[in-house]
Amino acid sequence: MEPLKLKVSYAPFVRSKDSIESVMYNVALALLPATALSVYYFGIPALLVTLTAIAASIAFEWMTDRIRRKPDSCFDGSAVVTGLLLALNVPSGLPLWMVVLGAFVAIVVTKHLFGGLGFNIFNPALVARVFLLISFPVAMTSWPVPFAVDMQTAASPLGILKTDGLSALQGFSYMDALLGKTGGSLGETSALALLIGAAWLFYKRYITLTIPLTFIAVTAVFTGIFYLIDPSTYATPLFHILTGGLILGAFFMATDMVTSPMSMRGQLVFAGGCGILTAVIRLWGGYPEGVSFAILIMNSLVPLLDRWDLNDIKAKKQQSLETA
């Protein structure tokens, strides 16, 4: 009789009825309100960017599966989610070839060169966003105005705050930021639509509130301290919550199952670091937005955070054995 060969994978070992497909397509469903609202505000260009990002992501997934001689994964939903998140992280006026290039960076470079789904260290869509932002800063910061018929562009609220100061935001409306009538990437426009999608993921238990609430709370507290010190220079914490990519990043990208810590203690450190870095970059950095950079920096620390917990668990087990 041949010896039984067992393949042991990495922890955590969790029994669940959910498959990769069900999780991914539920995430895509949760992103639908923000996607639909972006198309409503920005029209056909937003729809083209979204469809191009999804189609290119699926195509690159299919091609890399062929090259790596792996089973087909192009319709497991992960490529669709990556394409959707990529689209929500770029302006509606971005040239479509740049969208395709972003999908290549996300799927081929960030995901498959690291081993495929489950092995990537960084969030693929965020790496693609940062790559496009650094490579094509003008195109990535040209924000079309909602309902404009001639692709008129204007600075985002965070961009205005960074370049012209708080006094230039006299006409800013918190309600517009909540509903989405502001300039920004497709997924930055409506906090309400994103929260509706996040509620669905929480209801399905695909995310917990540890990371998003800690991320947002730390950003709010940090920016709030400086608002209290000098309200004539620094914006309110609510402004920082409703503008930019904080809601999108906190609920849909920092909670990525692959690139976030497993334990609650690790998640608190991870989310707290995201919040501090986001606030620091927004207040004093060269870019008006810091969510993408913050999450990617903290992604790089996730293996250390998980190792920290693993070592503690081993130490506690050893201590219990010695005292038994």
mmCIF file of C-alpha atoms in Angstrom:
data_model
loop_
_atom_site.group_PDB
_atom_site.id
_atom_site.type_symbol
_atom_site.label_atom_id
_atom_site.label_comp_id
_atom_site.label_asym_id
_atom_site.label_seq_id
_atom_site.Cartn_x
_atom_site.Cartn_y
_atom_site.Cartn_z
ATOM 1 C CA MET A 1 0.000 0.000 0.000
ATOM 2 C CA GLU A 2 1.330 3.392 -0.928
ATOM 3 C CA PRO A 3 1.741 5.840 1.976
ATOM 4 C CA LEU A 4 -1.010 8.431 2.265
ATOM 5 C CA LYS A 5 0.248 11.815 1.076
ATOM 6 C CA LEU A 6 -1.196 14.819 2.834
ATOM 7 C CA LYS A 7 -0.727 18.412 1.752
ATOM 8 C CA VAL A 8 -0.827 20.796 4.698
ATOM 9 C CA SER A 9 -1.531 24.427 3.867
ATOM 10 C CA TYR A 10 -1.010 27.489 5.990
ATOM 11 C CA ALA A 11 -3.382 28.526 8.762
ATOM 12 C CA PRO A 12 -6.057 29.599 9.458
ATOM 13 C CA PHE A 13 -8.080 26.409 8.997
ATOM 14 C CA VAL A 14 -11.679 27.535 8.931
ATOM 15 C CA ARG A 15 -14.721 25.478 7.935
ATOM 16 C CA SER A 16 -17.132 27.477 5.854
ATOM 17 C CA LYS A 17 -19.927 26.905 3.370
ATOM 18 C CA ASP A 18 -18.725 29.864 1.342
ATOM 19 C CA SER A 19 -16.613 29.324 -1.753
ATOM 20 C CA ILE A 20 -14.196 31.724 -3.390
ATOM 21 C CA GLU A 21 -16.826 32.366 -6.038
ATOM 22 C CA SER A 22 -19.594 33.201 -3.570
ATOM 23 C CA VAL A 23 -17.358 35.562 -1.582
ATOM 24 C CA MET A 24 -16.011 37.343 -4.643
ATOM 25 C CA TYR A 25 -19.342 37.814 -6.377
ATOM 26 C CA ASN A 26 -20.895 39.092 -3.151
ATOM 27 C CA VAL A 27 -18.083 41.653 -2.925
ATOM 28 C CA ALA A 28 -18.820 42.628 -6.525
ATOM 29 C CA LEU A 29 -22.503 42.928 -5.596
ATOM 30 C CA ALA A 30 -21.591 45.152 -2.654
ATOM 31 C CA LEU A 31 -19.655 47.438 -4.989
ATOM 32 C CA LEU A 32 -22.619 47.738 -7.342
ATOM 33 C CA PRO A 33 -24.316 50.768 -5.655
ATOM 34 C CA ALA A 34 -21.143 52.863 -5.852
ATOM 35 C CA THR A 35 -20.479 51.690 -9.414
ATOM 36 C CA ALA A 36 -24.023 52.452 -10.563
ATOM 37 C CA LEU A 37 -23.968 55.875 -8.928
ATOM 38 C CA SER A 38 -20.635 56.716 -10.570
ATOM 39 C CA VAL A 39 -22.136 55.884 -13.974
ATOM 40 C CA TYR A 40 -25.147 58.052 -13.100
ATOM 41 C CA TYR A 41 -22.892 60.997 -12.201
ATOM 42 C CA PHE A 42 -20.173 60.637 -14.844
ATOM 43 C CA GLY A 43 -22.063 58.935 -17.692
ATOM 44 C CA ILE A 44 -20.752 56.718 -20.467
ATOM 45 C CA PRO A 45 -17.019 57.346 -19.729
ATOM 46 C CA ALA A 46 -17.448 55.847 -16.266
ATOM 47 C CA LEU A 47 -19.213 52.821 -17.744
ATOM 48 C CA LEU A 48 -16.433 52.343 -20.321
ATOM 49 C CA VAL A 49 -13.717 52.578 -17.674
ATOM 50 C CA THR A 50 -15.532 50.022 -15.515
ATOM 51 C CA LEU A 51 -16.180 47.533 -18.324
ATOM 52 C CA THR A 52 -12.633 47.904 -19.641
ATOM 53 C CA ALA A 53 -11.089 47.304 -16.224
ATOM 54 C CA ILE A 54 -13.179 44.174 -15.642
ATOM 55 C CA ALA A 55 -12.664 42.766 -19.153
ATOM 56 C CA ALA A 56 -8.909 43.419 -19.088
ATOM 57 C CA SER A 57 -8.563 41.854 -15.638
ATOM 58 C CA ILE A 58 -10.414 38.708 -16.750
ATOM 59 C CA ALA A 59 -8.333 38.533 -19.956
ATOM 60 C CA PHE A 60 -5.026 38.841 -18.089
ATOM 61 C CA GLU A 61 -6.212 36.250 -15.555
ATOM 62 C CA TRP A 62 -7.023 33.837 -18.408
ATOM 63 C CA MET A 63 -3.680 34.428 -20.139
ATOM 64 C CA THR A 64 -1.605 33.957 -16.994
ATOM 65 C CA ASP A 65 -3.501 30.764 -16.175
ATOM 66 C CA ARG A 66 -2.561 29.463 -19.639
ATOM 67 C CA ILE A 67 1.091 30.476 -19.262
ATOM 68 C CA ARG A 68 1.378 29.023 -15.749
ATOM 69 C CA ARG A 69 -0.615 25.927 -16.770
ATOM 70 C CA LYS A 70 -3.008 26.452 -13.887
ATOM 71 C CA PRO A 71 -6.729 25.614 -13.781
ATOM 72 C CA ASP A 72 -9.011 28.347 -15.051
ATOM 73 C CA SER A 73 -9.594 31.004 -12.402
ATOM 74 C CA CYS A 74 -10.732 33.832 -14.635
ATOM 75 C CA PHE A 75 -14.382 33.369 -13.609
ATOM 76 C CA ASP A 76 -13.928 32.687 -9.893
ATOM 77 C CA GLY A 77 -14.833 36.326 -9.313
ATOM 78 C CA SER A 78 -11.440 37.522 -8.072
ATOM 79 C CA ALA A 79 -10.537 39.129 -11.407
ATOM 80 C CA VAL A 80 -13.961 40.774 -11.563
ATOM 81 C CA VAL A 81 -13.492 42.264 -8.081
ATOM 82 C CA THR A 82 -9.970 43.446 -8.919
ATOM 83 C CA GLY A 83 -11.258 45.072 -12.111
ATOM 84 C CA LEU A 84 -14.125 46.747 -10.258
ATOM 85 C CA LEU A 85 -11.857 48.065 -7.514
ATOM 86 C CA LEU A 86 -9.387 49.310 -10.092
ATOM 87 C CA ALA A 87 -12.162 51.178 -11.906
ATOM 88 C CA LEU A 88 -13.388 52.704 -8.649
ATOM 89 C CA ASN A 89 -9.869 53.980 -7.954
ATOM 90 C CA VAL A 90 -9.397 55.984 -11.150
ATOM 91 C CA PRO A 91 -11.112 59.024 -12.693
ATOM 92 C CA SER A 92 -13.795 58.478 -15.321
ATOM 93 C CA GLY A 93 -11.764 60.381 -17.901
ATOM 94 C CA LEU A 94 -8.715 58.110 -17.695
ATOM 95 C CA PRO A 95 -7.646 56.873 -21.163
ATOM 96 C CA LEU A 96 -8.720 53.274 -21.607
ATOM 97 C CA TRP A 97 -5.236 52.047 -22.504
ATOM 98 C CA MET A 98 -4.068 53.222 -19.077
ATOM 99 C CA VAL A 99 -6.913 51.245 -17.532
ATOM 100 C CA VAL A 100 -5.689 48.143 -19.393
ATOM 101 C CA LEU A 101 -2.136 48.821 -18.207
ATOM 102 C CA GLY A 102 -3.423 49.111 -14.646
ATOM 103 C CA ALA A 103 -5.202 45.758 -14.986
ATOM 104 C CA PHE A 104 -1.917 44.201 -16.186
ATOM 105 C CA VAL A 105 -0.064 45.531 -13.138
ATOM 106 C CA ALA A 106 -2.808 44.313 -10.815
ATOM 107 C CA ILE A 107 -3.354 40.822 -12.216
ATOM 108 C CA VAL A 108 0.002 39.812 -13.690
ATOM 109 C CA VAL A 109 2.577 41.729 -11.641
ATOM 110 C CA THR A 110 0.940 42.003 -8.221
ATOM 111 C CA LYS A 111 -1.109 38.813 -8.144
ATOM 112 C CA HIS A 112 0.340 36.068 -10.346
ATOM 113 C CA LEU A 113 4.045 36.881 -10.034
ATOM 114 C CA PHE A 114 3.580 36.359 -6.299
ATOM 115 C CA GLY A 115 1.888 32.988 -6.818
ATOM 116 C CA GLY A 116 -1.734 33.833 -7.582
ATOM 117 C CA LEU A 117 -4.823 34.277 -5.433
ATOM 118 C CA GLY A 118 -3.991 33.890 -1.743
ATOM 119 C CA PHE A 119 -0.264 34.519 -2.126
ATOM 120 C CA ASN A 120 -0.115 38.195 -3.056
ATOM 121 C CA ILE A 121 1.321 40.433 -0.338
ATOM 122 C CA PHE A 122 -0.210 43.671 -1.590
ATOM 123 C CA ASN A 123 -3.726 44.536 -2.692
ATOM 124 C CA PRO A 124 -3.586 44.266 -6.523
ATOM 125 C CA ALA A 125 -5.969 47.125 -7.309
ATOM 126 C CA LEU A 126 -4.140 49.491 -4.963
ATOM 127 C CA VAL A 127 -0.761 48.673 -6.464
ATOM 128 C CA ALA A 128 -2.233 49.396 -9.896
ATOM 129 C CA ARG A 129 -3.682 52.701 -8.672
ATOM 130 C CA VAL A 130 -0.376 53.834 -7.169
ATOM 131 C CA PHE A 131 1.499 52.722 -10.299
ATOM 132 C CA LEU A 132 -0.833 54.762 -12.507
ATOM 133 C CA LEU A 133 -0.742 57.733 -10.133
ATOM 134 C CA ILE A 134 3.062 57.868 -10.128
ATOM 135 C CA SER A 135 3.407 57.154 -13.861
ATOM 136 C CA PHE A 136 0.592 59.390 -15.137
ATOM 137 C CA PRO A 137 -0.068 62.002 -12.421
ATOM 138 C CA VAL A 138 -1.897 64.466 -14.688
ATOM 139 C CA ALA A 139 -4.343 61.900 -16.081
ATOM 140 C CA MET A 140 -4.885 60.373 -12.631
ATOM 141 C CA THR A 141 -5.698 63.709 -11.012
ATOM 142 C CA SER A 142 -7.986 65.154 -13.692
ATOM 143 C CA TRP A 143 -11.363 64.707 -12.013
ATOM 144 C CA PRO A 144 -14.431 65.169 -14.257
ATOM 145 C CA VAL A 145 -17.239 67.210 -12.754
ATOM 146 C CA PRO A 146 -20.449 65.229 -12.061
ATOM 147 C CA PHE A 147 -23.120 65.652 -14.786
ATOM 148 C CA ALA A 148 -20.682 67.617 -17.030
ATOM 149 C CA VAL A 149 -21.377 66.933 -20.712
ATOM 150 C CA ASP A 150 -17.994 68.098 -22.005
ATOM 151 C CA MET A 151 -15.687 66.257 -19.570
ATOM 152 C CA GLN A 152 -15.077 69.457 -17.626
ATOM 153 C CA THR A 153 -12.613 68.729 -14.828
ATOM 154 C CA ALA A 154 -12.036 70.214 -11.397
ATOM 155 C CA ALA A 155 -9.921 69.470 -8.362
ATOM 156 C CA SER A 156 -11.225 67.076 -5.734
ATOM 157 C CA PRO A 157 -12.021 68.478 -2.250
ATOM 158 C CA LEU A 158 -8.806 66.967 -0.891
ATOM 159 C CA GLY A 159 -6.873 68.446 -3.827
ATOM 160 C CA ILE A 160 -8.333 71.901 -3.163
ATOM 161 C CA LEU A 161 -7.455 71.602 0.519
ATOM 162 C CA LYS A 162 -3.893 70.605 -0.324
ATOM 163 C CA THR A 163 -3.184 73.287 -2.930
ATOM 164 C CA ASP A 164 -5.407 76.240 -1.949
ATOM 165 C CA GLY A 165 -6.037 75.712 1.724
ATOM 166 C CA LEU A 166 -9.149 75.478 3.845
ATOM 167 C CA SER A 167 -10.396 78.934 2.836
ATOM 168 C CA ALA A 168 -10.965 77.704 -0.740
ATOM 169 C CA LEU A 169 -13.514 75.154 0.514
ATOM 170 C CA GLN A 170 -16.139 77.664 1.619
ATOM 171 C CA GLY A 171 -18.735 76.184 -0.761
ATOM 172 C CA PHE A 172 -18.058 72.595 0.258
ATOM 173 C CA SER A 173 -21.180 70.595 1.106
ATOM 174 C CA TYR A 174 -21.045 67.591 3.421
ATOM 175 C CA MET A 175 -24.320 66.351 1.925
ATOM 176 C CA ASP A 176 -22.821 66.426 -1.584
ATOM 177 C CA ALA A 177 -19.864 64.404 -0.317
ATOM 178 C CA LEU A 178 -22.220 61.895 1.287
ATOM 179 C CA LEU A 179 -24.323 61.501 -1.849
ATOM 180 C CA GLY A 180 -21.510 61.742 -4.376
ATOM 181 C CA LYS A 181 -21.803 65.118 -6.102
ATOM 182 C CA THR A 182 -18.099 65.866 -5.823
ATOM 183 C CA GLY A 183 -15.083 65.312 -8.005
ATOM 184 C CA GLY A 184 -12.864 62.298 -7.443
ATOM 185 C CA SER A 185 -12.293 58.765 -8.606
ATOM 186 C CA LEU A 186 -15.381 56.688 -9.369
ATOM 187 C CA GLY A 187 -15.397 55.083 -5.928
ATOM 188 C CA GLU A 188 -14.653 58.230 -3.953
ATOM 189 C CA THR A 189 -17.745 60.124 -4.911
ATOM 190 C CA SER A 190 -20.468 58.658 -2.695
ATOM 191 C CA ALA A 191 -19.807 57.593 0.880
ATOM 192 C CA LEU A 192 -23.453 56.544 1.257
ATOM 193 C CA ALA A 193 -23.347 54.100 -1.670
ATOM 194 C CA LEU A 194 -20.165 52.549 -0.309
ATOM 195 C CA LEU A 195 -21.660 52.188 3.169
ATOM 196 C CA ILE A 196 -24.699 50.401 1.718
ATOM 197 C CA GLY A 197 -22.360 47.904 0.056
ATOM 198 C CA ALA A 198 -20.295 47.538 3.206
ATOM 199 C CA ALA A 199 -23.452 46.773 5.185
ATOM 200 C CA TRP A 200 -24.144 43.869 2.829
ATOM 201 C CA LEU A 201 -20.663 42.421 3.369
ATOM 202 C CA PHE A 202 -21.067 42.785 7.139
ATOM 203 C CA TYR A 203 -24.485 41.089 6.964
ATOM 204 C CA LYS A 204 -22.941 38.212 5.016
ATOM 205 C CA ARG A 205 -20.103 38.093 7.602
ATOM 206 C CA TYR A 206 -17.441 38.517 4.946
ATOM 207 C CA ILE A 207 -15.969 41.412 6.877
ATOM 208 C CA THR A 208 -15.829 42.440 10.514
ATOM 209 C CA LEU A 209 -15.903 46.031 11.674
ATOM 210 C CA THR A 210 -12.552 45.861 13.468
ATOM 211 C CA ILE A 211 -10.412 47.105 10.603
ATOM 212 C CA PRO A 212 -12.755 49.667 8.968
ATOM 213 C CA LEU A 213 -13.946 51.311 12.169
ATOM 214 C CA THR A 214 -10.448 51.453 13.652
ATOM 215 C CA PHE A 215 -9.054 52.819 10.387
ATOM 216 C CA ILE A 216 -11.702 55.550 10.185
ATOM 217 C CA ALA A 217 -11.658 56.344 13.910
ATOM 218 C CA VAL A 218 -7.878 56.766 14.063
ATOM 219 C CA THR A 219 -7.941 59.002 10.979
ATOM 220 C CA ALA A 220 -10.738 61.071 12.518
ATOM 221 C CA VAL A 221 -9.035 61.394 15.913
ATOM 222 C CA PHE A 222 -5.666 62.284 14.394
ATOM 223 C CA THR A 223 -7.079 64.923 12.044
ATOM 224 C CA GLY A 224 -9.466 66.091 14.789
ATOM 225 C CA ILE A 225 -6.601 66.902 17.143
ATOM 226 C CA PHE A 226 -5.095 69.269 14.607
ATOM 227 C CA TYR A 227 -8.505 70.708 13.749
ATOM 228 C CA LEU A 228 -8.966 71.598 17.428
ATOM 229 C CA ILE A 229 -5.485 73.123 17.551
ATOM 230 C CA ASP A 230 -5.978 75.279 14.456
ATOM 231 C CA PRO A 231 -9.457 75.160 12.858
ATOM 232 C CA SER A 232 -8.497 77.897 10.406
ATOM 233 C CA THR A 233 -5.903 75.640 8.751
ATOM 234 C CA TYR A 234 -7.070 72.062 9.238
ATOM 235 C CA ALA A 235 -10.357 70.574 8.007
ATOM 236 C CA THR A 236 -12.822 68.814 10.279
ATOM 237 C CA PRO A 237 -12.617 65.057 10.906
ATOM 238 C CA LEU A 238 -15.962 64.631 9.111
ATOM 239 C CA PHE A 239 -14.448 66.230 6.004
ATOM 240 C CA HIS A 240 -11.644 63.663 6.051
ATOM 241 C CA ILE A 241 -14.111 60.801 6.525
ATOM 242 C CA LEU A 242 -16.473 61.754 3.688
ATOM 243 C CA THR A 243 -13.908 62.853 1.095
ATOM 244 C CA GLY A 244 -11.300 60.871 -0.775
ATOM 245 C CA GLY A 245 -11.001 57.109 -0.621
ATOM 246 C CA LEU A 246 -11.241 56.532 3.134
ATOM 247 C CA ILE A 247 -14.615 54.730 3.093
ATOM 248 C CA LEU A 248 -13.700 52.695 -0.005
ATOM 249 C CA GLY A 249 -10.286 51.792 1.374
ATOM 250 C CA ALA A 250 -11.417 51.031 4.917
ATOM 251 C CA PHE A 251 -14.328 48.729 4.026
ATOM 252 C CA PHE A 252 -13.318 47.175 0.708
ATOM 253 C CA MET A 253 -9.504 47.191 0.476
ATOM 254 C CA ALA A 254 -8.020 47.163 3.961
ATOM 255 C CA THR A 255 -10.323 44.210 4.754
ATOM 256 C CA ASP A 256 -8.901 42.095 1.922
ATOM 257 C CA MET A 257 -8.752 38.564 3.387
ATOM 258 C CA VAL A 258 -5.365 37.866 1.792
ATOM 259 C CA THR A 259 -3.509 41.041 2.694
ATOM 260 C CA SER A 260 -4.843 41.801 6.188
ATOM 261 C CA PRO A 261 -3.861 40.216 9.544
ATOM 262 C CA MET A 262 -5.716 37.199 10.910
ATOM 263 C CA SER A 263 -6.003 38.055 14.614
ATOM 264 C CA MET A 264 -7.924 40.924 16.177
ATOM 265 C CA ARG A 265 -4.764 42.298 17.798
ATOM 266 C CA GLY A 266 -2.992 42.307 14.445
ATOM 267 C CA GLN A 267 -6.012 43.900 12.768
ATOM 268 C CA LEU A 268 -6.079 46.703 15.346
ATOM 269 C CA VAL A 269 -2.403 47.481 14.794
ATOM 270 C CA PHE A 270 -2.843 47.211 11.026
ATOM 271 C CA ALA A 271 -5.881 49.506 10.920
ATOM 272 C CA GLY A 272 -4.391 51.957 13.393
ATOM 273 C CA GLY A 273 -1.280 52.231 11.235
ATOM 274 C CA CYS A 274 -3.457 52.791 8.162
ATOM 275 C CA GLY A 275 -5.293 55.598 9.946
ATOM 276 C CA ILE A 276 -2.173 57.365 11.178
ATOM 277 C CA LEU A 277 -0.399 57.122 7.831
ATOM 278 C CA THR A 278 -3.477 58.339 5.966
ATOM 279 C CA ALA A 279 -3.797 61.367 8.246
ATOM 280 C CA VAL A 280 -0.080 62.176 8.113
ATOM 281 C CA ILE A 281 0.019 62.036 4.309
ATOM 282 C CA ARG A 282 -3.168 64.092 3.975
ATOM 283 C CA LEU A 283 -2.005 66.761 6.409
ATOM 284 C CA TRP A 284 1.646 67.098 5.451
ATOM 285 C CA GLY A 285 2.428 64.786 2.515
ATOM 286 C CA GLY A 286 3.021 65.707 -1.092
ATOM 287 C CA TYR A 287 -0.178 63.959 -2.241
ATOM 288 C CA PRO A 288 -3.650 65.100 -1.143
ATOM 289 C CA GLU A 289 -4.770 61.502 -0.569
ATOM 290 C CA GLY A 290 -2.949 58.934 1.547
ATOM 291 C CA VAL A 291 -5.287 55.935 1.805
ATOM 292 C CA SER A 292 -3.634 53.876 -0.954
ATOM 293 C CA PHE A 293 -0.100 54.442 0.315
ATOM 294 C CA ALA A 294 -1.141 53.764 3.898
ATOM 295 C CA ILE A 295 -2.794 50.425 3.127
ATOM 296 C CA LEU A 296 0.101 49.246 0.948
ATOM 297 C CA ILE A 297 2.670 50.154 3.611
ATOM 298 C CA MET A 298 0.689 48.288 6.248
ATOM 299 C CA ASN A 299 0.193 45.342 3.827
ATOM 300 C CA SER A 300 3.967 44.900 3.913
ATOM 301 C CA LEU A 301 3.826 44.480 7.715
ATOM 302 C CA VAL A 302 1.070 41.843 7.744
ATOM 303 C CA PRO A 303 3.470 38.833 7.682
ATOM 304 C CA LEU A 304 5.246 40.299 10.725
ATOM 305 C CA LEU A 305 1.961 40.906 12.556
ATOM 306 C CA ASP A 306 0.806 37.347 11.875
ATOM 307 C CA ARG A 307 4.193 35.994 12.972
ATOM 308 C CA TRP A 308 3.951 38.067 16.157
ATOM 309 C CA ASP A 309 0.643 36.381 17.033
ATOM 310 C CA LEU A 310 1.903 32.943 16.074
ATOM 311 C CA ASN A 311 4.936 33.292 18.336
ATOM 312 C CA ASP A 312 2.728 34.421 21.213
ATOM 313 C CA ILE A 313 0.432 31.422 20.747
ATOM 314 C CA LYS A 314 3.417 29.064 20.768
ATOM 315 C CA ALA A 315 4.826 30.753 23.865
ATOM 316 C CA LYS A 316 1.511 30.431 25.714
ATOM 317 C CA LYS A 317 1.204 26.756 24.781
ATOM 318 C CA GLN A 318 4.748 26.117 25.963
ATOM 319 C CA GLN A 319 4.057 27.948 29.217
ATOM 320 C CA SER A 320 0.869 25.953 29.842
ATOM 321 C CA LEU A 321 2.741 22.676 29.231
ATOM 322 C CA GLU A 322 5.472 23.666 31.664
ATOM 323 C CA THR A 323 3.004 24.619 34.407
ATOM 324 C CA ALA A 324 0.796 21.563 33.887
#
